Amino acid sequence: MKRIAENTINRLIVYKKELERLRREDVKNVFSHKLAILSGFPSHLVRRDLMNVGYFGSPAHGYDVVELEKCISDFLCTPESVRVILIGVGNLGRAILDYCQQQNPKISIIAAFDSDKNKVNKIYHGIYTFHIDSIKNFIKENDIKVVIITVPASEAQKIASEIVDSGVRGIVNFTPVRLQLNEDIYIENLDMMLGLEKVVYFVEGG
Amino acid sequence: MKRIAENTINRLIVYKKELERLRREDVKNVFSHKLAILSGFPSHLVRRDLMNVGYFGSPAHGYDVVELEKCISDFLCTPESVRVILIGVGNLGRAILDYCQQQNPKISIIAAFDSDKNKVNKIYHGIYTFHIDSIKNFIKENDIKVVIITVPASEAQKIASEIVDSGVRGIVNFTPVRLQLNEDIYIENLDMMLGLEKVVYFVEGG
DNA sequence: CTCGTATTGTGAATTTTTTCACAACTCAAA
DNA sequence: TTTGAGTTGTGAAAAAATTCACAATACGAG
Ligand SMILES: NC(=O)c1ccc[n+]([C@@H]2O[C@H](COP(=O)([O-])OP(=O)(O)OC[C@H]3O[C@@H](n4cnc5c(N)ncnc54)[C@H](O)[C@@H]3O)[C@@H](O)[C@H]2O)c1
Ligand SMILES: NC(=O)c1ccc[n+]([C@@H]2O[C@H](COP(=O)([O-])OP(=O)(O)OC[C@H]3O[C@@H](n4cnc5c(N)ncnc54)[C@H](O)[C@@H]3O)[C@@H](O)[C@H]2O)c1
């Protein structure tokens, strides 16, 4: 399979989400132009991307909403169910526990971890919180590949190094720390401040 | 001034943050190679980016940490102080109110807005919450250019359209909705689910 | 059936981004 | 002073992403 650019993946995920919505609204077909408006990318890019996933529409009816959604899902290899854990049940961590459950039934946070005795063995938004010391075993026993990190910045590097040893392959990192890891781990840095600074740049200067 | 790519801006912001940290640790000089490791980008890209901002290091000592940080800041036009507002003081909104204040003293959230009577006129993390009905006036009177949106998905489009009318130029959108706006507004979509899905893709499939 | 309209799919051109590779430079040590 | 090690800055090459432009297609109206 041809290696697909990260930007393309981003866009595909957006298309998928919009298709999902169209399906719920019982829309049957959609043209590249419409998908372009919904997603915010130009229509020829939409078509180019769909070429990559190997879905073909009809010049008369555009794309079949259900089929295309399925096709993109398959392409993205979204398995029926992915189990993820979250580390750091603070302000942000709890908000995410709540949010994720509403959003994507295929990706489920199956456990949370914290070092704070007051939080351990509690349930937040339906998810049980274990003590951080048990995390390595948990990752191995449950074959966890993806982890969300929402601990304080000062703890992030240490935690990240440890979980990578246990076999984690991907990290969603909400801390402002750039994690340094030896192995080839996929890291998605979601630093909100960076997003805010970018907007300020484009508004004030660029 | 030459138009700079969004990716470059992203990287510059990361460099700036790492330089800030080096400065606090009292490091005086840094080589492109070191900055590359800290930021996670290759060193020739670091050098190319710094070429863009017009800063020149010395082959012997690399880059002066303080000067380079200043230079990038100036390039990004980061003004001494930018005033931002946040709409939707829910789980996520409150977490952000807290976080932003710790992070970047130059960007300050000066007010929050909500429609819930129980939240209006309250102070969260030191920031006063006004009723949403007063937002248009507030934006105009305080010349607000950047807004953070953390209202429920169902409210996002309506709110966005309204504030754009009042003169807002940039939006940090935490809702999963792709906002449709006529004017040329800079929108930064920070959909966490998208980040998580991307990690799942690269771990499971790509 | 034929025509007109609207859309797709894609080769090719263009633009942008990244990487390569090395001359030029700085300094320290001999 | 001269050499050597290590780094920068950058032209040029390569790779990648995006846009263009249009032939091919499908369908409905007349
Ligand atoms: N609040 C935000 O909106 C926001 C936004 C972006 C990024 N962040 C970042 O996300 C992280 C969390 O932010 P927050 O506001 O939720 O902080 P928080 O202090 O509310 O939560 C941190 C949680 O991590 C736990 N913790 C601390 N050390 C731990 C360890 N070694 N192992 C396991 N758990 C540990 C704490 O007990 C606490 O529950 C921070 O790095 C912050 O910079 C926060
Ligand atoms: N919780 C998360 O981690 C998370 C993550 C990503 C995205 N999001 C998105 O961010 C948004 C907020 O999430 P949340 O968990 O904080 O939800 P929430 O329900 O806790 O908070 C929403 C807030 O918006 C206020 N509000 C509702 N309608 C309003 C209006 N018309 N004007 C002004 N304020 C209004 C509500 O009173 C409430 O205070 C949602 O769109 C959610 O999808 C949340």
PDB file of N, CA and C (backbone and C1' of nucleotides) in Angstrom, chain A residues 32 47-48 56-57 59 63, chain C residues 6-12:
ATOM      1  N   SER A  32     -18.466  16.072  -4.832  1.00  0.00           N
ATOM      2  CA  SER A  32     -17.179  16.511  -4.292  1.00  0.00           C
ATOM      3  C   SER A  32     -17.254  17.986  -3.864  1.00  0.00           C
ATOM      4  N   ARG A  47     -11.410  15.205  -4.460  1.00  0.00           N
ATOM      5  CA  ARG A  47     -11.406  14.138  -5.476  1.00  0.00           C
ATOM      6  C   ARG A  47     -10.063  13.412  -5.490  1.00  0.00           C
ATOM      7  N   ARG A  48      -8.996  14.173  -5.398  1.00  0.00           N
ATOM      8  CA  ARG A  48      -7.663  13.557  -5.376  1.00  0.00           C
ATOM      9  C   ARG A  48      -7.539  12.603  -4.184  1.00  0.00           C
ATOM     10  N   PHE A  56     -14.711   5.174  -6.158  1.00  0.00           N
ATOM     11  CA  PHE A  56     -15.101   5.845  -7.375  1.00  0.00           C
ATOM     12  C   PHE A  56     -16.573   6.191  -7.361  1.00  0.00           C
ATOM     13  N   GLY A  57     -16.849   7.458  -7.611  1.00  0.00           N
ATOM     14  CA  GLY A  57     -18.224   7.924  -7.631  1.00  0.00           C
ATOM     15  C   GLY A  57     -18.783   7.866  -9.033  1.00  0.00           C
ATOM     16  N   PRO A  59     -20.402  10.247 -12.176  1.00  0.00           N
ATOM     17  CA  PRO A  59     -20.539  11.633 -12.619  1.00  0.00           C
ATOM     18  C   PRO A  59     -21.965  12.135 -12.453  1.00  0.00           C
ATOM     19  N   TYR A  63     -20.987  10.760  -4.986  1.00  0.00           N
ATOM     20  CA  TYR A  63     -20.577   9.634  -4.150  1.00  0.00           C
ATOM     21  C   TYR A  63     -21.739   9.126  -3.308  1.00  0.00           C
TER      22      TYR A  63
ATOM     23  P    DA C   6     -25.503  23.032 -15.431  1.00  0.00           P
ATOM     24  O5'  DA C   6     -24.940  21.830 -14.568  1.00  0.00           O
ATOM     25  C5'  DA C   6     -25.819  20.781 -14.146  1.00  0.00           C
ATOM     26  C4'  DA C   6     -24.945  19.648 -13.654  1.00  0.00           C
ATOM     27  C3'  DA C   6     -23.743  20.151 -12.859  1.00  0.00           C
ATOM     28  O3'  DA C   6     -23.672  19.443 -11.636  1.00  0.00           O
ATOM     29  C1'  DA C   6     -23.048  18.686 -14.579  1.00  0.00           C
ATOM     30  P    DT C   7     -22.640  19.845 -10.530  1.00  0.00           P
ATOM     31  O5'  DT C   7     -21.703  18.567 -10.545  1.00  0.00           O
ATOM     32  C5'  DT C   7     -22.284  17.285 -10.338  1.00  0.00           C
ATOM     33  C4'  DT C   7     -21.314  16.246 -10.804  1.00  0.00           C
ATOM     34  C3'  DT C   7     -19.933  16.363 -10.161  1.00  0.00           C
ATOM     35  O3'  DT C   7     -19.708  15.303  -9.265  1.00  0.00           O
ATOM     36  C1'  DT C   7     -19.806  15.873 -12.492  1.00  0.00           C
ATOM     37  P    DT C   8     -18.347  15.206  -8.477  1.00  0.00           P
ATOM     38  O5'  DT C   8     -17.626  14.026  -9.251  1.00  0.00           O
ATOM     39  C5'  DT C   8     -18.237  12.757  -9.357  1.00  0.00           C
ATOM     40  C4'  DT C   8     -17.483  11.923 -10.363  1.00  0.00           C
ATOM     41  C3'  DT C   8     -16.075  11.547  -9.927  1.00  0.00           C
ATOM     42  O3'  DT C   8     -15.895  10.150 -10.064  1.00  0.00           O
ATOM     43  C1'  DT C   8     -16.014  12.628 -12.050  1.00  0.00           C
ATOM     44  P    DG C   9     -14.690   9.466  -9.306  1.00  0.00           P
ATOM     45  O5'  DG C   9     -13.541   9.540 -10.390  1.00  0.00           O
ATOM     46  C5'  DG C   9     -13.693   8.800 -11.592  1.00  0.00           C
ATOM     47  C4'  DG C   9     -12.447   8.985 -12.434  1.00  0.00           C
ATOM     48  C3'  DG C   9     -11.129   8.736 -11.703  1.00  0.00           C
ATOM     49  O3'  DG C   9     -10.306   8.049 -12.634  1.00  0.00           O
ATOM     50  C1'  DG C   9     -11.137  10.941 -12.594  1.00  0.00           C
ATOM     51  P    DT C  10      -8.928   7.498 -12.202  1.00  0.00           P
ATOM     52  O5'  DT C  10      -7.945   8.545 -12.879  1.00  0.00           O
ATOM     53  C5'  DT C  10      -7.888   8.625 -14.303  1.00  0.00           C
ATOM     54  C4'  DT C  10      -7.009   9.804 -14.669  1.00  0.00           C
ATOM     55  C3'  DT C  10      -5.666   9.833 -13.927  1.00  0.00           C
ATOM     56  O3'  DT C  10      -4.654  10.062 -14.868  1.00  0.00           O
ATOM     57  C1'  DT C  10      -6.687  11.915 -13.822  1.00  0.00           C
ATOM     58  P    DG C  11      -3.461   9.035 -14.941  1.00  0.00           P
ATOM     59  O5'  DG C  11      -2.574   9.711 -16.079  1.00  0.00           O
ATOM     60  C5'  DG C  11      -3.111   9.909 -17.378  1.00  0.00           C
ATOM     61  C4'  DG C  11      -2.612  11.243 -17.903  1.00  0.00           C
ATOM     62  C3'  DG C  11      -1.116  11.468 -17.714  1.00  0.00           C
ATOM     63  O3'  DG C  11      -0.622  12.098 -18.898  1.00  0.00           O
ATOM     64  C1'  DG C  11      -2.311  13.179 -16.587  1.00  0.00           C
ATOM     65  P    DA C  12       0.899  12.472 -19.051  1.00  0.00           P
ATOM     66  O5'  DA C  12       0.852  14.015 -18.656  1.00  0.00           O
ATOM     67  C5'  DA C  12      -0.075  14.879 -19.302  1.00  0.00           C
ATOM     68  C4'  DA C  12       0.111  16.272 -18.741  1.00  0.00           C
ATOM     69  C3'  DA C  12       1.573  16.656 -18.522  1.00  0.00           C
ATOM     70  O3'  DA C  12       1.756  17.952 -19.061  1.00  0.00           O
ATOM     71  C1'  DA C  12       0.338  16.987 -16.534  1.00  0.00           C
TER      72       DA C  12
END
